[in-house]
mmCIF file of N, CA and C in Angstrom:
data_model
loop_
_atom_site.group_PDB
_atom_site.id
_atom_site.type_symbol
_atom_site.label_atom_id
_atom_site.label_comp_id
_atom_site.label_asym_id
_atom_site.label_seq_id
_atom_site.Cartn_x
_atom_site.Cartn_y
_atom_site.Cartn_z
ATOM 1 N N PHE A 1 68.474 152.333 166.532
ATOM 2 C CA PHE A 1 69.413 151.263 166.767
ATOM 3 C C PHE A 1 70.674 151.734 167.485
ATOM 4 N N ASP A 2 70.572 152.835 168.212
ATOM 5 C CA ASP A 2 71.727 153.287 168.982
ATOM 6 C C ASP A 2 72.055 152.309 170.098
ATOM 7 N N VAL A 3 71.028 151.817 170.772
ATOM 8 C CA VAL A 3 71.234 150.886 171.879
ATOM 9 C C VAL A 3 71.369 149.458 171.366
ATOM 10 N N PHE A 4 70.594 149.133 170.347
ATOM 11 C CA PHE A 4 70.586 147.782 169.799
ATOM 12 C C PHE A 4 71.124 147.826 168.367
ATOM 13 N N PRO A 5 72.301 147.294 168.138
ATOM 14 C CA PRO A 5 72.914 147.398 166.815
ATOM 15 C C PRO A 5 72.208 146.583 165.732
ATOM 16 N N ASN A 6 71.407 145.591 166.150
ATOM 17 C CA ASN A 6 70.704 144.784 165.150
ATOM 18 C C ASN A 6 69.411 144.232 165.750
ATOM 19 N N VAL A 7 68.604 143.664 164.911
ATOM 20 C CA VAL A 7 67.305 143.145 165.345
ATOM 21 C C VAL A 7 67.476 142.041 166.374
ATOM 22 N N GLU A 8 68.437 141.180 166.194
ATOM 23 C CA GLU A 8 68.641 140.066 167.116
ATOM 24 C C GLU A 8 68.927 140.554 168.538
ATOM 25 N N SER A 9 69.727 141.604 168.663
ATOM 26 C CA SER A 9 70.031 142.125 170.001
ATOM 27 C C SER A 9 68.800 142.760 170.631
ATOM 28 N N TYR A 10 67.964 143.376 169.817
ATOM 29 C CA TYR A 10 66.719 143.964 170.323
ATOM 30 C C TYR A 10 65.788 142.873 170.832
ATOM 31 N N VAL A 11 65.593 141.847 170.049
ATOM 32 C CA VAL A 11 64.697 140.753 170.426
ATOM 33 C C VAL A 11 65.223 140.047 171.666
ATOM 34 N N LYS A 12 66.518 139.869 171.754
ATOM 35 C CA LYS A 12 67.114 139.195 172.911
ATOM 36 C C LYS A 12 66.830 139.949 174.209
ATOM 37 N N ARG A 13 66.758 141.273 174.141
ATOM 38 C CA ARG A 13 66.510 142.089 175.332
ATOM 39 C C ARG A 13 65.030 142.354 175.579
ATOM 40 N N SER A 14 64.177 141.932 174.668
ATOM 41 C CA SER A 14 62.737 142.189 174.803
ATOM 42 C C SER A 14 62.114 141.237 175.814
ATOM 43 N N TRP A 15 60.999 141.677 176.381
ATOM 44 C CA TRP A 15 60.239 140.848 177.311
ATOM 45 C C TRP A 15 58.975 140.364 176.637
ATOM 46 N N ASP A 16 58.508 139.202 177.083
ATOM 47 C CA ASP A 16 57.190 138.786 176.631
ATOM 48 C C ASP A 16 56.146 139.597 177.398
ATOM 49 N N SER A 17 54.913 139.519 176.981
ATOM 50 C CA SER A 17 53.854 140.347 177.571
ATOM 51 C C SER A 17 53.680 140.102 179.061
ATOM 52 N N GLU A 18 53.765 138.840 179.467
ATOM 53 C CA GLU A 18 53.559 138.517 180.878
ATOM 54 C C GLU A 18 54.663 139.107 181.755
ATOM 55 N N THR A 19 55.894 139.047 181.282
ATOM 56 C CA THR A 19 57.002 139.610 182.050
ATOM 57 C C THR A 19 56.869 141.120 182.150
ATOM 58 N N ALA A 20 56.554 141.765 181.041
ATOM 59 C CA ALA A 20 56.367 143.221 181.058
ATOM 60 C C ALA A 20 55.251 143.599 182.016
ATOM 61 N N ARG A 21 54.165 142.840 181.998
ATOM 62 C CA ARG A 21 53.045 143.092 182.904
ATOM 63 C C ARG A 21 53.504 142.997 184.359
ATOM 64 N N ASP A 22 54.197 141.910 184.683
ATOM 65 C CA ASP A 22 54.578 141.654 186.072
ATOM 66 C C ASP A 22 55.685 142.577 186.573
ATOM 67 N N VAL A 23 56.611 142.941 185.706
ATOM 68 C CA VAL A 23 57.776 143.723 186.118
ATOM 69 C C VAL A 23 57.535 145.224 186.026
ATOM 70 N N GLU A 24 56.774 145.663 185.034
ATOM 71 C CA GLU A 24 56.600 147.095 184.805
ATOM 72 C C GLU A 24 55.181 147.595 185.075
ATOM 73 N N VAL A 25 54.210 146.997 184.428
ATOM 74 C CA VAL A 25 52.853 147.551 184.428
ATOM 75 C C VAL A 25 52.184 147.438 185.794
ATOM 76 N N LEU A 26 52.106 146.236 186.345
ATOM 77 C CA LEU A 26 51.404 146.064 187.622
ATOM 78 C C LEU A 26 52.035 146.861 188.765
ATOM 79 N N PRO A 27 53.354 146.836 188.935
ATOM 80 C CA PRO A 27 53.924 147.645 190.012
ATOM 81 C C PRO A 27 53.612 149.139 189.871
ATOM 82 N N GLN A 28 53.621 149.633 188.636
ATOM 83 C CA GLN A 28 53.314 151.049 188.434
ATOM 84 C C GLN A 28 51.844 151.342 188.721
ATOM 85 N N MET A 29 50.967 150.442 188.309
ATOM 86 C CA MET A 29 49.540 150.647 188.580
ATOM 87 C C MET A 29 49.263 150.612 190.083
ATOM 88 N N GLU A 30 49.915 149.685 190.782
ATOM 89 C CA GLU A 30 49.715 149.589 192.226
ATOM 90 C C GLU A 30 50.281 150.816 192.937
ATOM 91 N N ALA A 31 51.410 151.312 192.480
ATOM 92 C CA ALA A 31 52.023 152.485 193.103
ATOM 93 C C ALA A 31 51.181 153.737 192.902
ATOM 94 N N ILE A 32 50.578 153.865 191.747
ATOM 95 C CA ILE A 32 49.815 155.078 191.440
ATOM 96 C C ILE A 32 48.565 155.204 192.323
ATOM 97 N N LEU A 33 48.100 154.096 192.853
ATOM 98 C CA LEU A 33 46.930 154.142 193.740
ATOM 99 C C LEU A 33 47.173 155.037 194.952
ATOM 100 N N TYR A 34 48.414 155.101 195.385
ATOM 101 C CA TYR A 34 48.748 155.828 196.611
ATOM 102 C C TYR A 34 49.427 157.165 196.336
ATOM 103 N N GLU A 35 49.437 157.581 195.096
ATOM 104 C CA GLU A 35 50.076 158.838 194.708
ATOM 105 C C GLU A 35 49.094 159.993 194.910
ATOM 106 N N PRO A 36 49.331 160.864 195.889
ATOM 107 C CA PRO A 36 48.382 161.941 196.179
ATOM 108 C C PRO A 36 48.227 162.955 195.048
ATOM 109 N N LEU A 37 49.213 163.055 194.192
ATOM 110 C CA LEU A 37 49.157 164.005 193.085
ATOM 111 C C LEU A 37 47.902 163.823 192.231
ATOM 112 N N TRP A 38 47.480 162.578 192.035
ATOM 113 C CA TRP A 38 46.363 162.292 191.139
ATOM 114 C C TRP A 38 45.005 162.537 191.781
ATOM 115 N N GLN A 39 44.930 162.526 193.084
ATOM 116 C CA GLN A 39 43.674 162.772 193.806
ATOM 117 C C GLN A 39 42.531 161.895 193.285
ATOM 118 N N PHE A 40 42.788 160.596 193.206
ATOM 119 C CA PHE A 40 41.771 159.668 192.732
ATOM 120 C C PHE A 40 40.599 159.611 193.697
ATOM 121 N N THR A 41 39.416 159.500 193.143
ATOM 122 C CA THR A 41 38.224 159.286 193.962
ATOM 123 C C THR A 41 38.166 157.807 194.324
ATOM 124 N N ASP A 42 37.273 157.461 195.252
ATOM 125 C CA ASP A 42 37.099 156.051 195.608
ATOM 126 C C ASP A 42 36.699 155.231 194.384
ATOM 127 N N SER A 43 35.871 155.803 193.544
ATOM 128 C CA SER A 43 35.445 155.118 192.325
ATOM 129 C C SER A 43 36.625 154.888 191.381
ATOM 130 N N ASP A 44 37.481 155.883 191.253
ATOM 131 C CA ASP A 44 38.680 155.738 190.417
ATOM 132 C C ASP A 44 39.560 154.606 190.936
ATOM 133 N N ILE A 45 39.755 154.579 192.238
ATOM 134 C CA ILE A 45 40.599 153.555 192.855
ATOM 135 C C ILE A 45 40.003 152.174 192.632
ATOM 136 N N GLN A 46 38.692 152.050 192.758
ATOM 137 C CA GLN A 46 38.035 150.763 192.500
ATOM 138 C C GLN A 46 38.256 150.332 191.052
ATOM 139 N N THR A 47 38.168 151.267 190.134
ATOM 140 C CA THR A 47 38.381 150.955 188.716
ATOM 141 C C THR A 47 39.805 150.478 188.477
ATOM 142 N N ILE A 48 40.770 151.181 189.033
ATOM 143 C CA ILE A 48 42.172 150.794 188.857
ATOM 144 C C ILE A 48 42.427 149.432 189.490
ATOM 145 N N ARG A 49 41.897 149.208 190.679
ATOM 146 C CA ARG A 49 42.064 147.897 191.328
ATOM 147 C C ARG A 49 41.430 146.791 190.489
ATOM 148 N N GLY A 50 40.293 147.088 189.883
ATOM 149 C CA GLY A 50 39.653 146.113 188.999
ATOM 150 C C GLY A 50 40.532 145.776 187.807
ATOM 151 N N GLU A 51 41.175 146.791 187.245
ATOM 152 C CA GLU A 51 42.077 146.562 186.112
ATOM 153 C C GLU A 51 43.304 145.762 186.550
ATOM 154 N N ILE A 52 43.812 146.049 187.736
ATOM 155 C CA ILE A 52 44.948 145.294 188.272
ATOM 156 C C ILE A 52 44.557 143.830 188.430
ATOM 157 N N ASP A 53 43.408 143.570 189.030
ATOM 158 C CA ASP A 53 42.937 142.193 189.206
ATOM 159 C C ASP A 53 42.758 141.501 187.858
ATOM 160 N N PHE A 54 42.203 142.234 186.896
ATOM 161 C CA PHE A 54 41.998 141.695 185.552
ATOM 162 C C PHE A 54 43.334 141.264 184.945
ATOM 163 N N LEU A 55 44.338 142.111 185.054
ATOM 164 C CA LEU A 55 45.653 141.778 184.507
ATOM 165 C C LEU A 55 46.306 140.625 185.263
ATOM 166 N N LYS A 56 46.153 140.607 186.584
ATOM 167 C CA LYS A 56 46.727 139.521 187.379
ATOM 168 C C LYS A 56 46.094 138.180 187.036
ATOM 169 N N ASN A 57 44.851 138.204 186.593
ATOM 170 C CA ASN A 57 44.143 136.981 186.208
ATOM 171 C C ASN A 57 44.365 136.634 184.742
ATOM 172 N N GLY A 58 45.351 137.240 184.131
ATOM 173 C CA GLY A 58 45.669 136.934 182.745
ATOM 174 C C GLY A 58 44.675 137.486 181.750
ATOM 175 N N GLY A 59 44.007 138.571 182.110
ATOM 176 C CA GLY A 59 43.054 139.191 181.197
ATOM 177 C C GLY A 59 41.696 138.531 181.203
ATOM 178 N N LYS A 60 41.423 137.799 182.284
ATOM 179 C CA LYS A 60 40.123 137.135 182.409
ATOM 180 C C LYS A 60 39.364 137.752 183.576
ATOM 181 N N PRO A 61 38.079 138.043 183.369
ATOM 182 C CA PRO A 61 37.289 138.648 184.468
ATOM 183 C C PRO A 61 37.124 137.725 185.655
#
């Protein structure tokens, strides 16, 4: 509770799942596709893109 002095302040600053997905998760997943450090194979990239599409569709195939 160093940053948030009480539960109410924590909840007020929290994001719902959709916002967290759109603001944090998807941009990071999309960025990692082009990160040479990971040396993803074509199959890996297809898998990650599939997961991105899955999340963009609200968790529906």
